[in-house]
Amino acid sequence: MPGALRGPSDYSQEPTRHPSLRINAKEPFNAEPTRRDLVASYITPVDLFLKRNHGPIPILDDIDSYYVTVDGLIDRPAKLTLDDIKKLPKYNVTATLQCAGNRRTEMSKSRKVRGVGWDVCALGNATWAGAKLSDVLQLIGMPYHTEITPSGGKHVEFTSVDQCPEENGGPYKASIPLGHATNPAADVLVAYEMNGEVLKRDHGYPLRVVVPGVIGARSVKWLDRIDIISEECQGFFMQKDYKMFPPSVDWDNIMWSTRKPQMDYPVQSAICSLEDTNAIIPGEVTVTGYALSGGGRGIERVEISIDGGKSWFGASRYQKEGVPYIAGDIRSDKWAWVLFKTVVDVKDDMEIVVKAVDSSANVQPESVETIWNLRGILNTCWHRVRLLTIH
Ligand code: MTE
Ligand code: MO
């Protein structure tokens, strides 16, 4: 008898997807929107939102018999139904979910990396709604700001039901530190809505975790279990993937245990109104794109260069179409991206470069070589596009 939520072993029951998505891998389904679609709206429409999967999409047979098991190093294990979660205070959090593999294709051009290739659109900005994880854990007797439980629990592990080849057919899982999970200000959600609609199957229906400011890999979809554990999750995607190694480490000398699983993402930006190479009629060219930073660090400024990075000028930013960015209001873009815009007068062949600075004054690195890593994660080097003029 299959459970209420189950992970199929093949791809015969996948949901339908928007035809304009750029498919990077079919099975499992991995796709991103086009650049122009991505920055056409501040809130990314669900059907155009990045789809990043490691196995077939789970199926919910019966919502009434679905529950999340909360267990591990706690006194009061519980089974929580969707209604139990919905009875908790509901929060709306606008947060950008970015895959650590965003811009991997570009990194691979410098030196080959392993992994699904992504252009610059492996991210999306959504308004997620659900209960705060800190409230869910309070429901089972765990106070806010718990770093360690009396029985030694220090991490919160989320487990799904999808069958992932990397886990030898086991489910996708990840963990975050208990102190992060029980901090109400971290806004970690057990979400049931995305952009005001019930979560779609592709994005984790009926419940997913959303960890704002952290690489997408920790926002586990199709939630089956929440376990309080003493060591961080030992799953493949925590221990053998999504770790940032230095450029000197390659597949012949890698020691996975020497690095921590990646959590926050660094400051990032990309131009989306242009492709990497463009044929352009001379004149004014509008340049738009996105900028974001992890860990709740908002974007301080976005800068453009048309002389290869010797001099820079600021691009204007907007949180919403037509709504100006309020200088100094870092809360408004705490978890969400900013979209930026500028106009460049193009006379001849040229290159346009963008880089962003976050509220901690972190800046994107100039070259991809300095941050190259064998799995091709966290490519945040200055983004460059080339314009070739047609005279
Ligand atoms: N959760 C499960 N159960 N299975 C997965 O394959 N992929 C992770 C994360 N959560 C994944 C998952 C990764 S790597 C990313 S980037 C995000 O989900 C993508 O979320 P999205 O498909 O809703 O955009
Ligand atoms: Mo990801």
JSON list of C-alpha atoms in Angstrom, two decimals, residues 183-330:
[
{"chain": "A", "resi": 183, "resn": "ASN", "atom": "CA", "xyz": [15.14, 31.65, 14.89]},
{"chain": "A", "resi": 184, "resn": "PRO", "atom": "CA", "xyz": [11.85, 33.32, 13.91]},
{"chain": "A", "resi": 185, "resn": "ALA", "atom": "CA", "xyz": [13.76, 36.20, 12.25]},
{"chain": "A", "resi": 186, "resn": "ALA", "atom": "CA", "xyz": [15.37, 33.76, 9.78]},
{"chain": "A", "resi": 187, "resn": "ASP", "atom": "CA", "xyz": [11.92, 33.41, 8.17]},
{"chain": "A", "resi": 188, "resn": "VAL", "atom": "CA", "xyz": [12.40, 29.72, 7.31]},
{"chain": "A", "resi": 189, "resn": "LEU", "atom": "CA", "xyz": [9.01, 28.53, 6.08]},
{"chain": "A", "resi": 190, "resn": "VAL", "atom": "CA", "xyz": [7.15, 25.29, 5.82]},
{"chain": "A", "resi": 191, "resn": "ALA", "atom": "CA", "xyz": [5.34, 26.63, 2.78]},
{"chain": "A", "resi": 192, "resn": "TYR", "atom": "CA", "xyz": [2.07, 25.59, 1.15]},
{"chain": "A", "resi": 193, "resn": "GLU", "atom": "CA", "xyz": [1.63, 28.54, -1.24]},
{"chain": "A", "resi": 194, "resn": "MET", "atom": "CA", "xyz": [3.71, 30.17, -3.93]},
{"chain": "A", "resi": 195, "resn": "ASN", "atom": "CA", "xyz": [2.59, 33.55, -5.33]},
{"chain": "A", "resi": 196, "resn": "GLY", "atom": "CA", "xyz": [-0.83, 33.21, -3.67]},
{"chain": "A", "resi": 197, "resn": "GLU", "atom": "CA", "xyz": [-1.60, 29.80, -5.18]},
{"chain": "A", "resi": 198, "resn": "VAL", "atom": "CA", "xyz": [-1.41, 26.30, -3.75]},
{"chain": "A", "resi": 199, "resn": "LEU", "atom": "CA", "xyz": [2.13, 24.97, -4.40]},
{"chain": "A", "resi": 200, "resn": "LYS", "atom": "CA", "xyz": [2.44, 23.23, -7.76]},
{"chain": "A", "resi": 201, "resn": "ARG", "atom": "CA", "xyz": [3.71, 19.65, -7.89]},
{"chain": "A", "resi": 202, "resn": "ASP", "atom": "CA", "xyz": [6.95, 20.81, -9.51]},
{"chain": "A", "resi": 203, "resn": "HIS", "atom": "CA", "xyz": [7.65, 23.10, -6.56]},
{"chain": "A", "resi": 204, "resn": "GLY", "atom": "CA", "xyz": [6.93, 20.75, -3.68]},
{"chain": "A", "resi": 205, "resn": "TYR", "atom": "CA", "xyz": [3.17, 20.20, -3.28]},
{"chain": "A", "resi": 206, "resn": "PRO", "atom": "CA", "xyz": [1.80, 19.81, -0.66]},
{"chain": "A", "resi": 207, "resn": "LEU", "atom": "CA", "xyz": [4.58, 21.21, 1.60]},
{"chain": "A", "resi": 208, "resn": "ARG", "atom": "CA", "xyz": [8.12, 22.41, 1.05]},
{"chain": "A", "resi": 209, "resn": "VAL", "atom": "CA", "xyz": [10.76, 24.11, 3.12]},
{"chain": "A", "resi": 210, "resn": "VAL", "atom": "CA", "xyz": [11.94, 27.56, 2.04]},
{"chain": "A", "resi": 211, "resn": "VAL", "atom": "CA", "xyz": [15.24, 28.69, 3.59]},
{"chain": "A", "resi": 212, "resn": "PRO", "atom": "CA", "xyz": [15.64, 32.35, 2.53]},
{"chain": "A", "resi": 213, "resn": "GLY", "atom": "CA", "xyz": [19.15, 33.55, 1.67]},
{"chain": "A", "resi": 214, "resn": "VAL", "atom": "CA", "xyz": [20.49, 30.00, 1.38]},
{"chain": "A", "resi": 215, "resn": "ILE", "atom": "CA", "xyz": [21.24, 28.00, -1.80]},
{"chain": "A", "resi": 216, "resn": "GLY", "atom": "CA", "xyz": [18.12, 26.34, -3.20]},
{"chain": "A", "resi": 217, "resn": "ALA", "atom": "CA", "xyz": [19.43, 22.86, -2.38]},
{"chain": "A", "resi": 218, "resn": "ARG", "atom": "CA", "xyz": [18.40, 23.23, 1.27]},
{"chain": "A", "resi": 219, "resn": "SER", "atom": "CA", "xyz": [14.78, 24.16, 0.47]},
{"chain": "A", "resi": 220, "resn": "VAL", "atom": "CA", "xyz": [13.51, 20.58, 0.42]},
{"chain": "A", "resi": 221, "resn": "LYS", "atom": "CA", "xyz": [10.35, 19.96, -1.63]},
{"chain": "A", "resi": 222, "resn": "TRP", "atom": "CA", "xyz": [7.60, 17.36, -0.96]},
{"chain": "A", "resi": 223, "resn": "LEU", "atom": "CA", "xyz": [8.26, 17.28, 2.76]},
{"chain": "A", "resi": 224, "resn": "ASP", "atom": "CA", "xyz": [7.84, 13.89, 4.44]},
{"chain": "A", "resi": 225, "resn": "ARG", "atom": "CA", "xyz": [9.91, 14.14, 7.63]},
{"chain": "A", "resi": 226, "resn": "ILE", "atom": "CA", "xyz": [11.53, 16.71, 9.91]},
{"chain": "A", "resi": 227, "resn": "ASP", "atom": "CA", "xyz": [14.11, 15.12, 12.22]},
{"chain": "A", "resi": 228, "resn": "ILE", "atom": "CA", "xyz": [16.15, 16.70, 14.99]},
{"chain": "A", "resi": 229, "resn": "ILE", "atom": "CA", "xyz": [19.61, 15.15, 14.66]},
{"chain": "A", "resi": 230, "resn": "SER", "atom": "CA", "xyz": [22.99, 15.55, 16.36]},
{"chain": "A", "resi": 231, "resn": "GLU", "atom": "CA", "xyz": [25.24, 15.86, 13.29]},
{"chain": "A", "resi": 232, "resn": "GLU", "atom": "CA", "xyz": [24.41, 17.55, 10.02]},
{"chain": "A", "resi": 233, "resn": "CYS", "atom": "CA", "xyz": [22.52, 15.43, 7.47]},
{"chain": "A", "resi": 234, "resn": "GLN", "atom": "CA", "xyz": [24.71, 12.74, 5.91]},
{"chain": "A", "resi": 235, "resn": "GLY", "atom": "CA", "xyz": [22.79, 12.69, 2.61]},
{"chain": "A", "resi": 236, "resn": "PHE", "atom": "CA", "xyz": [24.57, 12.91, -0.76]},
{"chain": "A", "resi": 237, "resn": "PHE", "atom": "CA", "xyz": [23.48, 16.48, -1.48]},
{"chain": "A", "resi": 238, "resn": "MET", "atom": "CA", "xyz": [24.92, 17.69, 1.84]},
{"chain": "A", "resi": 239, "resn": "GLN", "atom": "CA", "xyz": [28.15, 15.64, 1.92]},
{"chain": "A", "resi": 240, "resn": "LYS", "atom": "CA", "xyz": [29.08, 14.80, -1.70]},
{"chain": "A", "resi": 241, "resn": "ASP", "atom": "CA", "xyz": [27.69, 17.79, -3.54]},
{"chain": "A", "resi": 242, "resn": "TYR", "atom": "CA", "xyz": [26.98, 21.51, -3.04]},
{"chain": "A", "resi": 243, "resn": "LYS", "atom": "CA", "xyz": [30.31, 22.16, -1.36]},
{"chain": "A", "resi": 244, "resn": "MET", "atom": "CA", "xyz": [32.63, 24.94, -2.51]},
{"chain": "A", "resi": 245, "resn": "PHE", "atom": "CA", "xyz": [36.15, 23.65, -3.16]},
{"chain": "A", "resi": 246, "resn": "PRO", "atom": "CA", "xyz": [39.17, 25.77, -4.16]},
{"chain": "A", "resi": 247, "resn": "PRO", "atom": "CA", "xyz": [40.36, 25.75, -7.82]},
{"chain": "A", "resi": 248, "resn": "SER", "atom": "CA", "xyz": [43.27, 23.43, -6.88]},
{"chain": "A", "resi": 249, "resn": "VAL", "atom": "CA", "xyz": [40.93, 20.57, -5.97]},
{"chain": "A", "resi": 250, "resn": "ASP", "atom": "CA", "xyz": [39.87, 18.24, -8.79]},
{"chain": "A", "resi": 251, "resn": "TRP", "atom": "CA", "xyz": [38.28, 14.79, -9.02]},
{"chain": "A", "resi": 252, "resn": "ASP", "atom": "CA", "xyz": [41.59, 13.00, -8.46]},
{"chain": "A", "resi": 253, "resn": "ASN", "atom": "CA", "xyz": [42.41, 14.71, -5.14]},
{"chain": "A", "resi": 254, "resn": "ILE", "atom": "CA", "xyz": [39.02, 15.62, -3.65]},
{"chain": "A", "resi": 255, "resn": "MET", "atom": "CA", "xyz": [38.37, 14.93, 0.04]},
{"chain": "A", "resi": 256, "resn": "TRP", "atom": "CA", "xyz": [34.71, 15.69, 0.53]},
{"chain": "A", "resi": 257, "resn": "SER", "atom": "CA", "xyz": [34.85, 15.72, 4.34]},
{"chain": "A", "resi": 258, "resn": "THR", "atom": "CA", "xyz": [37.26, 18.68, 4.38]},
{"chain": "A", "resi": 259, "resn": "ARG", "atom": "CA", "xyz": [34.53, 21.18, 3.42]},
{"chain": "A", "resi": 260, "resn": "LYS", "atom": "CA", "xyz": [31.23, 22.18, 4.96]},
{"chain": "A", "resi": 261, "resn": "PRO", "atom": "CA", "xyz": [27.98, 21.98, 3.02]},
{"chain": "A", "resi": 262, "resn": "GLN", "atom": "CA", "xyz": [27.30, 25.36, 1.40]},
{"chain": "A", "resi": 263, "resn": "MET", "atom": "CA", "xyz": [24.53, 27.39, 3.03]},
{"chain": "A", "resi": 264, "resn": "ASP", "atom": "CA", "xyz": [24.32, 31.17, 2.22]},
{"chain": "A", "resi": 265, "resn": "TYR", "atom": "CA", "xyz": [24.83, 32.20, -1.37]},
{"chain": "A", "resi": 266, "resn": "PRO", "atom": "CA", "xyz": [27.26, 35.06, -2.14]},
{"chain": "A", "resi": 267, "resn": "VAL", "atom": "CA", "xyz": [26.50, 38.37, -3.85]},
{"chain": "A", "resi": 268, "resn": "GLN", "atom": "CA", "xyz": [25.39, 37.84, -7.45]},
{"chain": "A", "resi": 269, "resn": "SER", "atom": "CA", "xyz": [24.12, 39.77, -10.47]},
{"chain": "A", "resi": 270, "resn": "ALA", "atom": "CA", "xyz": [23.53, 39.20, -14.17]},
{"chain": "A", "resi": 271, "resn": "ILE", "atom": "CA", "xyz": [22.32, 41.06, -17.23]},
{"chain": "A", "resi": 272, "resn": "CYS", "atom": "CA", "xyz": [19.15, 39.53, -18.65]},
{"chain": "A", "resi": 273, "resn": "SER", "atom": "CA", "xyz": [18.01, 41.88, -21.42]},
{"chain": "A", "resi": 274, "resn": "LEU", "atom": "CA", "xyz": [20.88, 40.71, -23.61]},
{"chain": "A", "resi": 275, "resn": "GLU", "atom": "CA", "xyz": [22.43, 37.37, -24.51]},
{"chain": "A", "resi": 276, "resn": "ASP", "atom": "CA", "xyz": [26.16, 36.74, -24.14]},
{"chain": "A", "resi": 277, "resn": "THR", "atom": "CA", "xyz": [26.69, 37.86, -27.74]},
{"chain": "A", "resi": 278, "resn": "ASN", "atom": "CA", "xyz": [24.28, 40.22, -29.49]},
{"chain": "A", "resi": 279, "resn": "ALA", "atom": "CA", "xyz": [23.99, 41.82, -32.91]},
{"chain": "A", "resi": 280, "resn": "ILE", "atom": "CA", "xyz": [22.91, 45.43, -32.23]},
{"chain": "A", "resi": 281, "resn": "ILE", "atom": "CA", "xyz": [21.99, 48.44, -34.35]},
{"chain": "A", "resi": 282, "resn": "PRO", "atom": "CA", "xyz": [23.92, 51.44, -32.88]},
{"chain": "A", "resi": 283, "resn": "GLY", "atom": "CA", "xyz": [21.85, 53.61, -30.53]},
{"chain": "A", "resi": 284, "resn": "GLU", "atom": "CA", "xyz": [20.45, 53.45, -27.03]},
{"chain": "A", "resi": 285, "resn": "VAL", "atom": "CA", "xyz": [20.31, 49.97, -25.53]},
{"chain": "A", "resi": 286, "resn": "THR", "atom": "CA", "xyz": [18.38, 49.26, -22.34]},
{"chain": "A", "resi": 287, "resn": "VAL", "atom": "CA", "xyz": [20.21, 46.96, -19.95]},
{"chain": "A", "resi": 288, "resn": "THR", "atom": "CA", "xyz": [18.20, 45.17, -17.25]},
{"chain": "A", "resi": 289, "resn": "GLY", "atom": "CA", "xyz": [18.98, 42.33, -14.90]},
{"chain": "A", "resi": 290, "resn": "TYR", "atom": "CA", "xyz": [18.91, 41.10, -11.33]},
{"chain": "A", "resi": 291, "resn": "ALA", "atom": "CA", "xyz": [21.13, 41.36, -8.24]},
{"chain": "A", "resi": 292, "resn": "LEU", "atom": "CA", "xyz": [20.86, 39.53, -4.93]},
{"chain": "A", "resi": 293, "resn": "SER", "atom": "CA", "xyz": [22.87, 38.41, -1.96]},
{"chain": "A", "resi": 294, "resn": "GLY", "atom": "CA", "xyz": [22.47, 35.63, 0.58]},
{"chain": "A", "resi": 295, "resn": "GLY", "atom": "CA", "xyz": [22.13, 35.52, 4.35]},
{"chain": "A", "resi": 296, "resn": "GLY", "atom": "CA", "xyz": [19.72, 38.46, 4.48]},
{"chain": "A", "resi": 297, "resn": "ARG", "atom": "CA", "xyz": [22.31, 40.90, 3.13]},
{"chain": "A", "resi": 298, "resn": "GLY", "atom": "CA", "xyz": [20.47, 43.23, 0.80]},
{"chain": "A", "resi": 299, "resn": "ILE", "atom": "CA", "xyz": [21.94, 44.81, -2.31]},
{"chain": "A", "resi": 300, "resn": "GLU", "atom": "CA", "xyz": [23.73, 48.11, -1.71]},
{"chain": "A", "resi": 301, "resn": "ARG", "atom": "CA", "xyz": [24.39, 49.00, -5.35]},
{"chain": "A", "resi": 302, "resn": "VAL", "atom": "CA", "xyz": [24.63, 47.64, -8.86]},
{"chain": "A", "resi": 303, "resn": "GLU", "atom": "CA", "xyz": [27.37, 48.95, -11.13]},
{"chain": "A", "resi": 304, "resn": "ILE", "atom": "CA", "xyz": [27.89, 48.84, -14.86]},
{"chain": "A", "resi": 305, "resn": "SER", "atom": "CA", "xyz": [31.13, 49.20, -16.82]},
{"chain": "A", "resi": 306, "resn": "ILE", "atom": "CA", "xyz": [31.56, 49.72, -20.54]},
{"chain": "A", "resi": 307, "resn": "ASP", "atom": "CA", "xyz": [35.37, 49.78, -20.47]},
{"chain": "A", "resi": 308, "resn": "GLY", "atom": "CA", "xyz": [36.03, 46.28, -19.19]},
{"chain": "A", "resi": 309, "resn": "GLY", "atom": "CA", "xyz": [35.90, 47.23, -15.51]},
{"chain": "A", "resi": 310, "resn": "LYS", "atom": "CA", "xyz": [38.21, 50.28, -15.42]},
{"chain": "A", "resi": 311, "resn": "SER", "atom": "CA", "xyz": [35.36, 52.66, -14.55]},
{"chain": "A", "resi": 312, "resn": "TRP", "atom": "CA", "xyz": [31.84, 52.05, -13.27]},
{"chain": "A", "resi": 313, "resn": "PHE", "atom": "CA", "xyz": [28.54, 53.89, -13.03]},
{"chain": "A", "resi": 314, "resn": "GLY", "atom": "CA", "xyz": [25.49, 52.99, -10.96]},
{"chain": "A", "resi": 315, "resn": "ALA", "atom": "CA", "xyz": [22.42, 51.36, -12.45]},
{"chain": "A", "resi": 316, "resn": "SER", "atom": "CA", "xyz": [19.03, 52.29, -11.03]},
{"chain": "A", "resi": 317, "resn": "ARG", "atom": "CA", "xyz": [17.15, 49.63, -9.15]},
{"chain": "A", "resi": 318, "resn": "TYR", "atom": "CA", "xyz": [13.54, 48.84, -8.63]},
{"chain": "A", "resi": 319, "resn": "GLN", "atom": "CA", "xyz": [11.83, 46.36, -6.35]},
{"chain": "A", "resi": 320, "resn": "LYS", "atom": "CA", "xyz": [8.69, 46.25, -8.39]},
{"chain": "A", "resi": 321, "resn": "GLU", "atom": "CA", "xyz": [7.92, 47.41, -11.90]},
{"chain": "A", "resi": 322, "resn": "GLY", "atom": "CA", "xyz": [7.69, 51.20, -11.59]},
{"chain": "A", "resi": 323, "resn": "VAL", "atom": "CA", "xyz": [8.26, 51.32, -7.83]},
{"chain": "A", "resi": 324, "resn": "PRO", "atom": "CA", "xyz": [11.57, 53.02, -7.01]},
{"chain": "A", "resi": 325, "resn": "TYR", "atom": "CA", "xyz": [14.01, 51.36, -4.65]},
{"chain": "A", "resi": 326, "resn": "ILE", "atom": "CA", "xyz": [14.11, 53.16, -1.28]},
{"chain": "A", "resi": 327, "resn": "ALA", "atom": "CA", "xyz": [17.76, 53.86, -0.48]},
{"chain": "A", "resi": 328, "resn": "GLY", "atom": "CA", "xyz": [18.87, 52.31, 2.80]},
{"chain": "A", "resi": 329, "resn": "ASP", "atom": "CA", "xyz": [15.78, 50.12, 3.10]},
{"chain": "A", "resi": 330, "resn": "ILE", "atom": "CA", "xyz": [17.63, 46.84, 3.32]}
]
